[in-house]
Structures are given as structure tokens and as C-alpha cells.
Amino acid sequence: LSTGWTVQPAQLSQCSLRSAFHLHATTPDSTPDSTPASTPASTSASTPASSTDLAKMKSSLFALCASCDRGFGATTSQRSEVSSLLTSLSELSPTANPSYGVDDNLPDAPLRGLWRLVYTSALDVLSLGASPISTVGAIYQDARELPTIMNVIDQQPRVQSLFPSNFPQTVLRSEVTTRASIRTDTRVGLEFKALGVAPVEVLGLDAKFVPPLKLNFPKLPDSFQEA
């Protein structure tokens, strides 16, 4: 998740998670088998703005992200408009230090929570939508156990979208485990640790008993890691 993402609808902040996603907008949510995330704490307020103005900007942002399918179908002008809205909102963020508490797993860390992807401009994520055999479902970021952050991506067979809504679904889930570290007050870096892939459902049948296929990533020298 890299150059910017929102930590919650009411407080948007610039973060750098270059090794995962790019220009993210996320909202608090829960996965199908999770409890709802707690709301991160906010700190000192920044530039004053009316609640009506903020609501309008956030509404415009979420509507735009939905219309371009979270960035998977975004045009150049739509990407520019999303970037402009994120920049404007981040300047009004009430959270002065959004990376606070990430390294120390503090209970009031603003990034703590379970987030659902609203928008991305990361090529590594957008490329998932180019697959001829699968389509991208929900994408989550589980940051409830900092400094560990789990990126969760659900995928379904592309042909499944042509079937009736009551057709038994098949879902494959990928989980990328990362470790977050503070770069600056407004920047967080991620180090990839492991990848796990397993089916969630197969033709409507619970497949969570199937053990995941796991791969541990080798640790790269510091010179290869992005700041």
C-alpha cells in the first residue's frame, strides 16, 4: 500500500507503504470471520474545516472510488481526481502523528484496526484485475496486532460473475504477512515476511479446513529496502 492511504474515513493521512500498495483509501471493516475493528484514536486537530465540507469531500471520494472499481477501472482523470481529494483531506486530518504506536503495539495507535480497501493505484495490486481466470473480491488490511500487518486478498473465478447470485461460490484467499516500522510521523514502511494461500469456499462448501500453502520470504539487506 504505498504513497498514501486513509486510516479511517474521518482522518486521512499520508503514509508510505511502498512494498505493498500505492495511494490507498481504506475504511474500517471486518472480514467474513472477524469481529469489527475498533476505531483508532485521533490526536490534535489540524486545519479547521466544517463537518459539512469534510462530509462532502469524503462522499465525493468514496463515490469516485466506487465508480472506478477501487482503481481497477480508473481512467487517468479519475486517478488525478482521487489523488487531489486525498491530498485535500489529508491536510485536514485531525491526526497529527498517524504512525504513532506502530512499532510499540500501543493500544491507541491510529493505524490499529481492520481496514477494507476502497482505492489503490499500486500496479502490483491492479495487475490482479488483469487475470483472465480470476477476479478480485474484497481486499483487507488487518492491523489489529501491530507491528504485524496482514494484507488479505480474496479472489474468485472470473466466470463466476456470469452465474446467478445464488450459484455456489468459490473463493481463494491470499494472506501476506508484513512487519510495519515507522519511517516518519506520517510514513510507515512494510517488510514482507510470508505468504499464505488457501481456499475459503469451493462451490459453496466451507474449505477452511484445507491447510494453506505457505511461503516465507527471505530477508533482504537493508540497502534493498525502501525508505
Short mmCIF file of C-alpha atoms in Angstrom, two decimals:
data_model
loop_
_atom_site.label_atom_id
_atom_site.label_comp_id
_atom_site.label_asym_id
_atom_site.label_seq_id
_atom_site.Cartn_x
_atom_site.Cartn_y
_atom_site.Cartn_z
CA LEU A 1 0.00 0.00 0.00
CA SER A 2 2.32 2.98 -0.94
CA THR A 3 2.46 6.86 -1.04
CA GLY A 4 -0.80 7.47 0.65
CA TRP A 5 -3.73 5.81 2.31
CA THR A 6 -6.51 6.80 4.63
CA VAL A 7 -6.50 5.38 8.12
CA GLN A 8 -10.22 5.95 8.59
CA PRO A 9 -12.95 7.91 6.81
CA ALA A 10 -12.71 10.81 9.27
CA GLN A 11 -8.95 11.08 9.34
CA LEU A 12 -6.93 10.84 6.15
CA SER A 13 -3.17 10.82 6.30
CA GLN A 14 -0.18 10.30 4.03
CA CYS A 15 1.74 7.09 4.65
CA SER A 16 4.38 5.27 2.63
CA LEU A 17 3.99 1.51 2.48
CA ARG A 18 5.95 1.14 -0.73
CA SER A 19 6.35 -2.60 -0.65
CA ALA A 20 2.64 -3.33 -0.53
CA PHE A 21 0.09 -0.94 -2.04
CA HIS A 22 0.06 2.55 -3.51
CA LEU A 23 -2.25 5.51 -2.86
CA HIS A 24 -4.80 3.69 -0.72
CA ALA A 25 -8.12 4.72 0.60
CA THR A 26 -9.39 2.30 3.22
CA THR A 27 -12.28 2.14 5.65
CA PRO A 28 -12.76 0.24 8.92
CA ASP A 29 -14.42 -3.09 8.25
CA SER A 30 -14.39 -6.75 9.16
CA THR A 31 -13.64 -9.89 7.18
CA PRO A 32 -16.33 -12.62 6.95
CA ASP A 33 -14.94 -14.37 10.01
CA SER A 34 -13.70 -11.42 12.07
CA THR A 35 -15.06 -9.06 14.68
CA PRO A 36 -15.44 -5.38 13.74
CA ALA A 37 -12.36 -3.24 14.19
CA SER A 38 -12.11 -0.71 16.94
CA THR A 39 -11.93 2.93 15.91
CA PRO A 40 -8.37 4.30 16.04
CA ALA A 41 -7.78 7.23 18.39
CA SER A 42 -7.19 10.68 16.99
CA THR A 43 -4.79 13.29 18.28
CA SER A 44 -4.53 17.02 17.85
CA ALA A 45 -6.63 18.77 15.22
CA SER A 46 -5.13 20.46 12.18
CA THR A 47 -6.71 22.99 9.79
CA PRO A 48 -10.28 23.86 10.84
CA ALA A 49 -12.99 22.76 8.41
CA SER A 50 -16.71 22.45 8.68
CA SER A 51 -18.15 18.99 9.13
CA THR A 52 -20.28 19.62 6.04
CA ASP A 53 -17.23 20.31 3.87
CA LEU A 54 -15.47 17.20 5.16
CA ALA A 55 -18.55 15.08 4.62
CA LYS A 56 -18.89 16.33 1.05
CA MET A 57 -15.24 15.63 0.22
CA LYS A 58 -15.36 12.15 1.74
CA SER A 59 -18.64 11.40 -0.01
CA SER A 60 -17.10 12.51 -3.33
CA LEU A 61 -14.03 10.38 -2.68
CA PHE A 62 -15.95 7.20 -1.87
CA ALA A 63 -18.34 7.69 -4.79
CA LEU A 64 -15.43 8.18 -7.18
CA CYS A 65 -13.57 5.14 -5.83
CA ALA A 66 -16.70 3.00 -6.23
CA SER A 67 -17.33 4.24 -9.78
CA CYS A 68 -13.83 3.17 -10.89
CA ASP A 69 -13.95 -0.18 -9.07
CA ARG A 70 -11.37 0.71 -6.38
CA GLY A 71 -8.92 1.84 -9.06
CA PHE A 72 -9.09 -1.32 -11.21
CA GLY A 73 -11.06 0.59 -13.85
CA ALA A 74 -9.80 4.12 -13.18
CA THR A 75 -9.03 6.48 -16.03
CA THR A 76 -6.16 8.96 -15.91
CA SER A 77 -8.52 11.79 -14.97
CA GLN A 78 -10.16 9.70 -12.23
CA ARG A 79 -6.76 8.83 -10.72
CA SER A 80 -5.85 12.51 -10.73
CA GLU A 81 -9.14 13.45 -9.08
CA VAL A 82 -8.74 10.79 -6.37
CA SER A 83 -5.19 11.97 -5.68
CA SER A 84 -6.38 15.57 -5.37
CA LEU A 85 -9.18 14.63 -2.96
CA LEU A 86 -6.82 12.56 -0.81
CA THR A 87 -4.34 15.41 -0.64
CA SER A 88 -7.04 17.90 0.38
CA LEU A 89 -8.45 15.59 3.03
CA SER A 90 -5.07 14.63 4.45
CA GLU A 91 -4.31 18.31 5.05
CA LEU A 92 -7.42 18.45 7.26
CA SER A 93 -6.59 15.32 9.22
CA PRO A 94 -7.17 15.57 12.99
CA THR A 95 -4.36 13.05 13.49
CA ALA A 96 -1.01 14.83 13.82
CA ASN A 97 1.03 11.63 14.03
CA PRO A 98 -0.73 8.76 12.22
CA SER A 99 2.25 6.41 12.58
CA TYR A 100 2.25 6.78 16.39
CA GLY A 101 2.45 3.48 18.26
CA VAL A 102 3.06 1.24 15.25
CA ASP A 103 6.45 -0.07 16.42
CA ASP A 104 5.42 -0.47 20.06
CA ASN A 105 1.99 -2.06 19.51
CA LEU A 106 0.33 0.66 21.56
CA PRO A 107 -3.45 0.24 22.10
CA ASP A 108 -4.18 3.81 20.94
CA ALA A 109 -2.16 3.61 17.71
CA PRO A 110 -4.21 5.40 14.98
CA LEU A 111 -3.43 2.68 12.43
CA ARG A 112 -4.69 -0.11 14.66
CA GLY A 113 -7.81 -1.70 13.17
CA LEU A 114 -9.19 -3.82 10.37
CA TRP A 115 -9.43 -1.92 7.10
CA ARG A 116 -11.15 -2.66 3.77
CA LEU A 117 -9.62 -1.36 0.55
CA VAL A 118 -11.55 1.43 -1.16
CA TYR A 119 -8.95 2.52 -3.74
CA THR A 120 -5.43 1.71 -4.92
CA SER A 121 -3.08 2.83 -7.67
CA ALA A 122 -0.43 0.16 -6.97
CA LEU A 123 0.49 -1.76 -10.11
CA ASP A 124 1.14 -4.97 -8.16
CA VAL A 125 -2.45 -4.86 -6.87
CA LEU A 126 -4.06 -3.56 -10.07
CA SER A 127 -2.37 -6.34 -12.04
CA LEU A 128 -4.53 -8.85 -10.15
CA GLY A 129 -7.50 -7.48 -12.06
CA ALA A 130 -5.86 -8.35 -15.39
CA SER A 131 -6.02 -12.09 -14.76
CA PRO A 132 -8.10 -13.91 -17.41
CA ILE A 133 -9.15 -16.64 -14.98
CA SER A 134 -9.89 -14.82 -11.71
CA THR A 135 -11.39 -11.59 -10.46
CA VAL A 136 -10.55 -9.63 -7.31
CA GLY A 137 -13.02 -9.65 -4.43
CA ALA A 138 -12.60 -7.94 -1.07
CA ILE A 139 -9.17 -6.70 -0.04
CA TYR A 140 -8.44 -6.09 3.64
CA GLN A 141 -5.57 -4.93 5.79
CA ASP A 142 -5.55 -6.36 9.29
CA ALA A 143 -3.55 -4.08 11.58
CA ARG A 144 -5.01 -5.19 14.89
CA GLU A 145 -1.77 -6.83 16.06
CA LEU A 146 0.83 -4.17 15.30
CA PRO A 147 3.58 -4.12 14.19
CA THR A 148 2.31 -7.13 12.19
CA ILE A 149 0.04 -6.12 9.31
CA MET A 150 -1.76 -8.78 7.29
CA ASN A 151 -2.81 -7.98 3.72
CA VAL A 152 -5.80 -10.18 2.79
CA ILE A 153 -6.96 -10.59 -0.83
CA ASP A 154 -9.97 -12.66 -1.90
CA GLN A 155 -10.25 -13.89 -5.49
CA GLN A 156 -12.98 -15.76 -7.37
CA PRO A 157 -13.15 -17.48 -10.76
CA ARG A 158 -13.92 -14.81 -13.38
CA VAL A 159 -16.67 -16.91 -14.90
CA GLN A 160 -18.45 -16.89 -11.54
CA SER A 161 -19.66 -13.32 -12.19
CA LEU A 162 -21.81 -14.64 -15.05
CA PHE A 163 -23.76 -17.02 -12.83
CA PRO A 164 -26.89 -16.19 -10.79
CA SER A 165 -26.24 -14.70 -7.33
CA ASN A 166 -27.46 -17.91 -5.67
CA PHE A 167 -24.91 -20.04 -7.52
CA PRO A 168 -22.48 -21.71 -5.06
CA GLN A 169 -19.37 -19.56 -4.93
CA THR A 170 -15.69 -20.38 -4.87
CA VAL A 171 -13.28 -18.06 -3.04
CA LEU A 172 -9.48 -18.25 -2.78
CA ARG A 173 -7.80 -16.14 -0.10
CA SER A 174 -4.21 -14.89 -0.09
CA GLU A 175 -2.70 -13.55 3.13
CA VAL A 176 0.55 -11.59 3.03
CA THR A 177 2.16 -11.10 6.43
CA THR A 178 4.27 -7.97 6.83
CA ARG A 179 6.02 -6.13 9.62
CA ALA A 180 5.46 -2.39 9.86
CA SER A 181 8.06 0.09 11.01
CA ILE A 182 7.88 3.85 11.44
CA ARG A 183 9.78 5.94 8.91
CA THR A 184 8.47 9.37 9.96
CA ASP A 185 5.41 10.72 11.76
CA THR A 186 3.43 10.26 8.54
CA ARG A 187 5.28 7.41 6.85
CA VAL A 188 5.27 3.69 7.58
CA GLY A 189 7.33 1.02 5.82
CA LEU A 190 6.45 -2.65 5.39
CA GLU A 191 8.75 -5.65 5.30
CA PHE A 192 7.26 -8.77 3.70
CA LYS A 193 7.52 -11.82 5.92
CA ALA A 194 5.32 -14.60 4.49
CA LEU A 195 2.58 -15.53 2.03
CA GLY A 196 -0.26 -17.97 2.65
CA VAL A 197 -2.84 -19.12 0.06
CA ALA A 198 -5.87 -21.28 0.80
CA PRO A 199 -9.47 -21.78 -0.39
CA VAL A 200 -12.25 -20.30 1.73
CA GLU A 201 -15.13 -21.86 -0.18
CA VAL A 202 -15.35 -24.35 -3.04
CA LEU A 203 -18.72 -24.41 -4.82
CA GLY A 204 -20.37 -23.11 -1.67
CA LEU A 205 -18.74 -25.64 0.64
CA ASP A 206 -16.59 -24.49 3.55
CA ALA A 207 -12.95 -25.22 2.68
CA LYS A 208 -11.24 -23.56 5.63
CA PHE A 209 -10.12 -26.96 6.86
CA VAL A 210 -7.67 -27.12 3.92
CA PRO A 211 -4.20 -26.13 5.22
CA PRO A 212 -2.78 -23.05 3.46
CA LEU A 213 0.14 -23.19 1.10
CA LYS A 214 2.80 -21.07 2.84
CA LEU A 215 5.95 -19.36 1.64
CA ASN A 216 8.39 -17.43 3.83
CA PHE A 217 10.12 -14.51 2.12
CA PRO A 218 13.90 -14.17 2.50
CA LYS A 219 15.09 -11.10 4.38
CA LEU A 220 16.65 -8.56 2.04
CA PRO A 221 19.69 -6.48 3.00
CA ASP A 222 18.84 -3.02 4.31
CA SER A 223 20.27 -1.47 1.14
CA PHE A 224 17.44 -3.08 -0.86
CA GLN A 225 14.65 -1.89 1.40
CA GLU A 226 12.86 1.32 0.50
CA ALA A 227 12.76 4.17 2.96
#
